[in-house]
PDB file of C-alpha atoms in Angstrom:
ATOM      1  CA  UNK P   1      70.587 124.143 124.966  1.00 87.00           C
ATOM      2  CA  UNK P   2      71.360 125.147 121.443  1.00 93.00           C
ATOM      3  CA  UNK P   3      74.449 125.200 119.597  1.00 93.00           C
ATOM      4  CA  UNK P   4      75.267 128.983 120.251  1.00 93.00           C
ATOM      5  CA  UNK P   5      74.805 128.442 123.829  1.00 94.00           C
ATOM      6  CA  UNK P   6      76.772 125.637 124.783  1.00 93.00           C
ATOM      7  CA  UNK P   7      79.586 127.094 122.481  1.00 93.00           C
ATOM      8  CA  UNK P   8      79.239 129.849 124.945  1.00 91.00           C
ATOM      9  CA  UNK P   9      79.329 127.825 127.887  1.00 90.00           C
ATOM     10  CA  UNK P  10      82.647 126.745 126.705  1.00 87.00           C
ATOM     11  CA  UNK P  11      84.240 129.896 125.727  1.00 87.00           C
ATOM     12  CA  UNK P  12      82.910 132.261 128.555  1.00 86.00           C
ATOM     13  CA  UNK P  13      84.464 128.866 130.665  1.00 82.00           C
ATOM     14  CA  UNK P  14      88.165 129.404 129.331  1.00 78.00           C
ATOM     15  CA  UNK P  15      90.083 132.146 130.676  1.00 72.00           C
ATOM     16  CA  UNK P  16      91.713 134.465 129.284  1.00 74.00           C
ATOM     17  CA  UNK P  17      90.230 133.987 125.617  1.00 83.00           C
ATOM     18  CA  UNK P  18      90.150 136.571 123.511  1.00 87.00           C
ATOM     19  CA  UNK P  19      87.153 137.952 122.087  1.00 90.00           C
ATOM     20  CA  UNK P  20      88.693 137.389 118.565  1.00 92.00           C
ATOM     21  CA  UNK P  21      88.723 133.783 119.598  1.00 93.00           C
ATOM     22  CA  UNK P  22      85.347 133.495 120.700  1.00 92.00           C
ATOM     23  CA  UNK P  23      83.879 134.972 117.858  1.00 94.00           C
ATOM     24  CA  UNK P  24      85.875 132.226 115.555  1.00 95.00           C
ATOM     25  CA  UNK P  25      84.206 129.105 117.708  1.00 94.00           C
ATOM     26  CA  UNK P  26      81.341 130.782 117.097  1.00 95.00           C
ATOM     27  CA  UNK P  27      81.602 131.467 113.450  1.00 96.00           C
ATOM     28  CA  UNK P  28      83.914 127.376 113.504  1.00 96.00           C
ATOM     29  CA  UNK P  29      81.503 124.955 115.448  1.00 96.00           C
ATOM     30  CA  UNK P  30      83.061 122.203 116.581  1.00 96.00           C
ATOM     31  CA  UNK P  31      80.466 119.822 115.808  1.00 97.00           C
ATOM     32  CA  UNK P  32      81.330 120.067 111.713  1.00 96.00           C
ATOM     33  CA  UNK P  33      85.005 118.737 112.263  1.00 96.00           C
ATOM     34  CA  UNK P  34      83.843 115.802 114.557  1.00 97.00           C
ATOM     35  CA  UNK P  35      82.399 112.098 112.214  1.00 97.00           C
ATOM     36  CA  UNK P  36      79.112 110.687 113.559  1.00 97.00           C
ATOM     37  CA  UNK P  37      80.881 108.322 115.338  1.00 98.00           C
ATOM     38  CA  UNK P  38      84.130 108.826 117.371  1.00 98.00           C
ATOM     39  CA  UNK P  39      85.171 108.196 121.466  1.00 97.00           C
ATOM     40  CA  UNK P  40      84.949 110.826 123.852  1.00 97.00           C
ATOM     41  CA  UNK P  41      87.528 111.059 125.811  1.00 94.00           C
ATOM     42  CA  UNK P  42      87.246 113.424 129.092  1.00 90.00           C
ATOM     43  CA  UNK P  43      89.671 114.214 131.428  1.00 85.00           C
ATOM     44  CA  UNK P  44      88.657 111.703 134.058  1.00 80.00           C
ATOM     45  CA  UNK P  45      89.609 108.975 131.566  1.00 74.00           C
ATOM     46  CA  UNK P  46      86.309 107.398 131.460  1.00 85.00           C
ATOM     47  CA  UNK P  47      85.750 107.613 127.541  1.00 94.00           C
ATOM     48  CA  UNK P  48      82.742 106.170 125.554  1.00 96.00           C
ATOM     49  CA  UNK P  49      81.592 105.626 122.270  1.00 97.00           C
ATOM     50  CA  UNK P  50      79.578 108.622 120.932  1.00 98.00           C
ATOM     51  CA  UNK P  51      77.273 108.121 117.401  1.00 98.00           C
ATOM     52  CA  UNK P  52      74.960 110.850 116.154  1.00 97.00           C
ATOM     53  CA  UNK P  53      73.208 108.290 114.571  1.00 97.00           C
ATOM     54  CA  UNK P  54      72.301 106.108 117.590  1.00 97.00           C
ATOM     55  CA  UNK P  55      72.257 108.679 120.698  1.00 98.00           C
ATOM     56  CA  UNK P  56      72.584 112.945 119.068  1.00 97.00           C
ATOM     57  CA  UNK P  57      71.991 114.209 122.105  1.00 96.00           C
ATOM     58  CA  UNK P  58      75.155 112.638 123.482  1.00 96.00           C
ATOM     59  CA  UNK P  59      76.471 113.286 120.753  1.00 98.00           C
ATOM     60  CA  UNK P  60      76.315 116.979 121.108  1.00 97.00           C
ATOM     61  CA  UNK P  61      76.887 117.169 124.454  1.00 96.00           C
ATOM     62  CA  UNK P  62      80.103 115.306 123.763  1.00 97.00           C
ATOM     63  CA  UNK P  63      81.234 117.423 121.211  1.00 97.00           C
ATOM     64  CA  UNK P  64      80.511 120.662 122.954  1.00 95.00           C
ATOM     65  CA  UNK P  65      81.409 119.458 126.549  1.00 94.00           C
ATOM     66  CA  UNK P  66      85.905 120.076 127.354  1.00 93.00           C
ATOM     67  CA  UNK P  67      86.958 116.591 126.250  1.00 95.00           C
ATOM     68  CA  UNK P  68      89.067 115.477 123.538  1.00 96.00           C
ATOM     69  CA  UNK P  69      87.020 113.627 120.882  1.00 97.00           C
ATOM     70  CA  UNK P  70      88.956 110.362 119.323  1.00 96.00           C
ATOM     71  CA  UNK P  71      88.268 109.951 115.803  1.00 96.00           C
ATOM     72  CA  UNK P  72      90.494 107.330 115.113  1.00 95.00           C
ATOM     73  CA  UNK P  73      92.007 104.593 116.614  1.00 95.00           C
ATOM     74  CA  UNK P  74      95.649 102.871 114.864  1.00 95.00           C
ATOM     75  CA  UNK P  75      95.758 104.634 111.696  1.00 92.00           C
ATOM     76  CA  UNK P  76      92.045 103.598 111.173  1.00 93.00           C
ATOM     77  CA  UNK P  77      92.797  99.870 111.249  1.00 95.00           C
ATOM     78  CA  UNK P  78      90.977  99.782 114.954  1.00 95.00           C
ATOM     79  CA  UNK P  79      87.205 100.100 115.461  1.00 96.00           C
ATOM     80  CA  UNK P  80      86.955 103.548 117.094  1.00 96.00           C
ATOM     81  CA  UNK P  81      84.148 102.383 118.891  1.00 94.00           C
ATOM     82  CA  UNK P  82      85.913 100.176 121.142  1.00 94.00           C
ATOM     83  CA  UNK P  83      88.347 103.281 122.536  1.00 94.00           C
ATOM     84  CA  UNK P  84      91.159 100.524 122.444  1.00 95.00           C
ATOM     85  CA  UNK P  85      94.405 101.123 120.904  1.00 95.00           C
ATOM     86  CA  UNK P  86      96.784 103.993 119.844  1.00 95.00           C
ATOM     87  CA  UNK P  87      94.700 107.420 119.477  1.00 93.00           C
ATOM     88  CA  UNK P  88      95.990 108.818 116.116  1.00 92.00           C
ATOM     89  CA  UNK P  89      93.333 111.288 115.444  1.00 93.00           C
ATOM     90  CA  UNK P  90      91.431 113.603 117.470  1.00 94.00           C
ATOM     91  CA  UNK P  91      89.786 117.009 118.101  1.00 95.00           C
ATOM     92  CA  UNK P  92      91.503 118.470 120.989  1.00 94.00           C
ATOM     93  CA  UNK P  93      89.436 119.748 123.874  1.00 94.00           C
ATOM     94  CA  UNK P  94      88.127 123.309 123.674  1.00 93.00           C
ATOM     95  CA  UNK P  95      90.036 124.409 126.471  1.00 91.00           C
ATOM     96  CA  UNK P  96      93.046 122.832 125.446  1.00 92.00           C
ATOM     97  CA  UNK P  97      92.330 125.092 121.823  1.00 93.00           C
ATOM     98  CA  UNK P  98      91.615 127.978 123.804  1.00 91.00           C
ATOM     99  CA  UNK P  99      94.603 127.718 125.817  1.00 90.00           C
ATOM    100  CA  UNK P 100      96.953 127.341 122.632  1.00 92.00           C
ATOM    101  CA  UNK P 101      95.750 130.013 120.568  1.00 92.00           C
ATOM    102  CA  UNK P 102      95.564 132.325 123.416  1.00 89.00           C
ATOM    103  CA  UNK P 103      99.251 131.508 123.924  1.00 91.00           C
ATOM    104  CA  UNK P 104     100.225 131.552 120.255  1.00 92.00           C
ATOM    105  CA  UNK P 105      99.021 135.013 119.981  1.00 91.00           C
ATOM    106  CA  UNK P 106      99.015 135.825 116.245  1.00 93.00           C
ATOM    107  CA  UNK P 107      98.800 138.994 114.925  1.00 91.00           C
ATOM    108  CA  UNK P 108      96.675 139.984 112.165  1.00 87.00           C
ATOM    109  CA  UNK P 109      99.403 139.123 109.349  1.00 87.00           C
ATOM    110  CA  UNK P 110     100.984 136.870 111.000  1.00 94.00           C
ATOM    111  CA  UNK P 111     101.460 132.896 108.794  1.00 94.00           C
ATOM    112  CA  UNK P 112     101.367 129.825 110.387  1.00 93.00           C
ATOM    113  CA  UNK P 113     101.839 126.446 109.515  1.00 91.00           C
ATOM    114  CA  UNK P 114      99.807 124.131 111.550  1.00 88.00           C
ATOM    115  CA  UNK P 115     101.241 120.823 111.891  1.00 86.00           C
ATOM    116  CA  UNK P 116      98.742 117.388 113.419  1.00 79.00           C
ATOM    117  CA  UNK P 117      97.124 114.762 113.034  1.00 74.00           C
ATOM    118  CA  UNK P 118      93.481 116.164 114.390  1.00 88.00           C
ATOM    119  CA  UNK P 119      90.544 116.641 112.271  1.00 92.00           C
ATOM    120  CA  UNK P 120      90.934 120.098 111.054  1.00 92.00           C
ATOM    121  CA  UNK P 121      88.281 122.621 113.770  1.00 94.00           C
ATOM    122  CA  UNK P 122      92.077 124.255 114.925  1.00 94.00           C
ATOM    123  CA  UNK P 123      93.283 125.071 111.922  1.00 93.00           C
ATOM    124  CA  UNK P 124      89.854 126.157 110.590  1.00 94.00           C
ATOM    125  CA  UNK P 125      89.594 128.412 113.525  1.00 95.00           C
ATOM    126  CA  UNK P 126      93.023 129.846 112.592  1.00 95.00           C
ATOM    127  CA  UNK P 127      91.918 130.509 109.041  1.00 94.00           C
ATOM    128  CA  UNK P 128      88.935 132.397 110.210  1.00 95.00           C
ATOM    129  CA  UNK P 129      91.133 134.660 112.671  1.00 94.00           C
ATOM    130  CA  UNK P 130      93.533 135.504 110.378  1.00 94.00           C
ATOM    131  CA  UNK P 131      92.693 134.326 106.950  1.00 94.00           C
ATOM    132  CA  UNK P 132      92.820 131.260 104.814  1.00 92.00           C
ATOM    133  CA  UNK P 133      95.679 132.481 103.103  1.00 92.00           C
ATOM    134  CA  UNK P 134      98.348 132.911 106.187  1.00 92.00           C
ATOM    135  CA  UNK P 135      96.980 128.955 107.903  1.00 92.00           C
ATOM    136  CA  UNK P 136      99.351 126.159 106.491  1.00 89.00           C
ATOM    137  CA  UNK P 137      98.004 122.612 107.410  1.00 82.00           C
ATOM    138  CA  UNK P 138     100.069 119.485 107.312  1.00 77.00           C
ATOM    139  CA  UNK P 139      98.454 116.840 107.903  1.00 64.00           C
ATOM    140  CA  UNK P 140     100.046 113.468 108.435  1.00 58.00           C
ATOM    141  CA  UNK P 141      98.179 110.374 108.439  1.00 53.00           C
ATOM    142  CA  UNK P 142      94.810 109.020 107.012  1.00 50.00           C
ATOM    143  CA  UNK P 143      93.883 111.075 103.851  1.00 52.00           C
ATOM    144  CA  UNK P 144      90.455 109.771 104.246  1.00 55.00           C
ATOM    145  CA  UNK P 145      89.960 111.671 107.534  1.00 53.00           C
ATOM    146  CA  UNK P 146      91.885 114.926 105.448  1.00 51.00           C
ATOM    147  CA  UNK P 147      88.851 114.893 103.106  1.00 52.00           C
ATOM    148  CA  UNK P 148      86.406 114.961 105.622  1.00 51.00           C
ATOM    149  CA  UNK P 149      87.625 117.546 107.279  1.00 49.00           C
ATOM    150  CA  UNK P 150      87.731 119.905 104.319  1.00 49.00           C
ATOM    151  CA  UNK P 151      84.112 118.542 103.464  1.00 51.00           C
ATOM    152  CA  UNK P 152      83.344 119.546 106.911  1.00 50.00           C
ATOM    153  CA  UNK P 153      84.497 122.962 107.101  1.00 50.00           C
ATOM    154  CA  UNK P 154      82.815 123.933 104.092  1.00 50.00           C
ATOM    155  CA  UNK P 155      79.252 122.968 105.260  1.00 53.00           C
TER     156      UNK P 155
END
């Protein structure tokens, strides 16, 4: 399955989502917010240690499947390969987006300030709905994981 697809997968999966919002996870993919190595975390609570490096496929299938995606692990001072300690960065899961911005509901000139610790895909998909100028971000937390999200979204 290719990138397109499975991002379809996930959207045509979450209900209610506008088509405005499923052309931004299209034009947004997930995979260029999310560091070649990071913890999945699915619902079920059976998480694992994902690495493009060492397993892509997984990787991807990770990345596009509804979990939330751990990218770091106490302020960085953890290994985020061991999925132990306190999560205090991640990439929400898609349906957990797709819920939010379907219940935000912006309209077209509408500013936001978004506000978290995550790795940047939600507010990226927020400047690509309704324009880098009206998206805020804050970000709190490791500046290191800041960069790379910018890096990231500008691939």
């Amino acid at each position: 399955m290719n990138i397109g697809e499975r991002i379809a997968a996930l959207t045509d999966s979450s209900a209610g989502l506008d088509d405005r919002w499923r052309e931004a996870m299209h034009a947004v993919p997930r995979h260029r917010f999310v560091p070649d190595r990071a913890w999945c975390h699915p619902d079920n609570g059976s998480g694992h240690l994902i690495d493009r490096r060492t397993g892509p496929e997984r990787w991807i299938e990770a990345i596009y499947s509804d979990a939330a995606i751990v990218t770091q692990i106490n302020d960085g001072a953890a290994d985020v390969g061991s999925g132990k300690g306190d999560y205090t960065s991640s990439s929400s899961a898609p349906g957990i987006v797709a819920a939010e911005l379907g219940l935000l509901a912006p309209g077209d000139n509408d500013k936001i300030l978004e506000i978290g610790p995550g790795t940047g895909w939600t507010a990226a998909l927020l400047a690509h709905r309704l324009g880098d100028a009206n998206v805020t971000r804050s970000r709190r937390g490791h500046r290191g994981a800041a960069a790379r999200s910018v890096r990231r979204a500008c691939r």
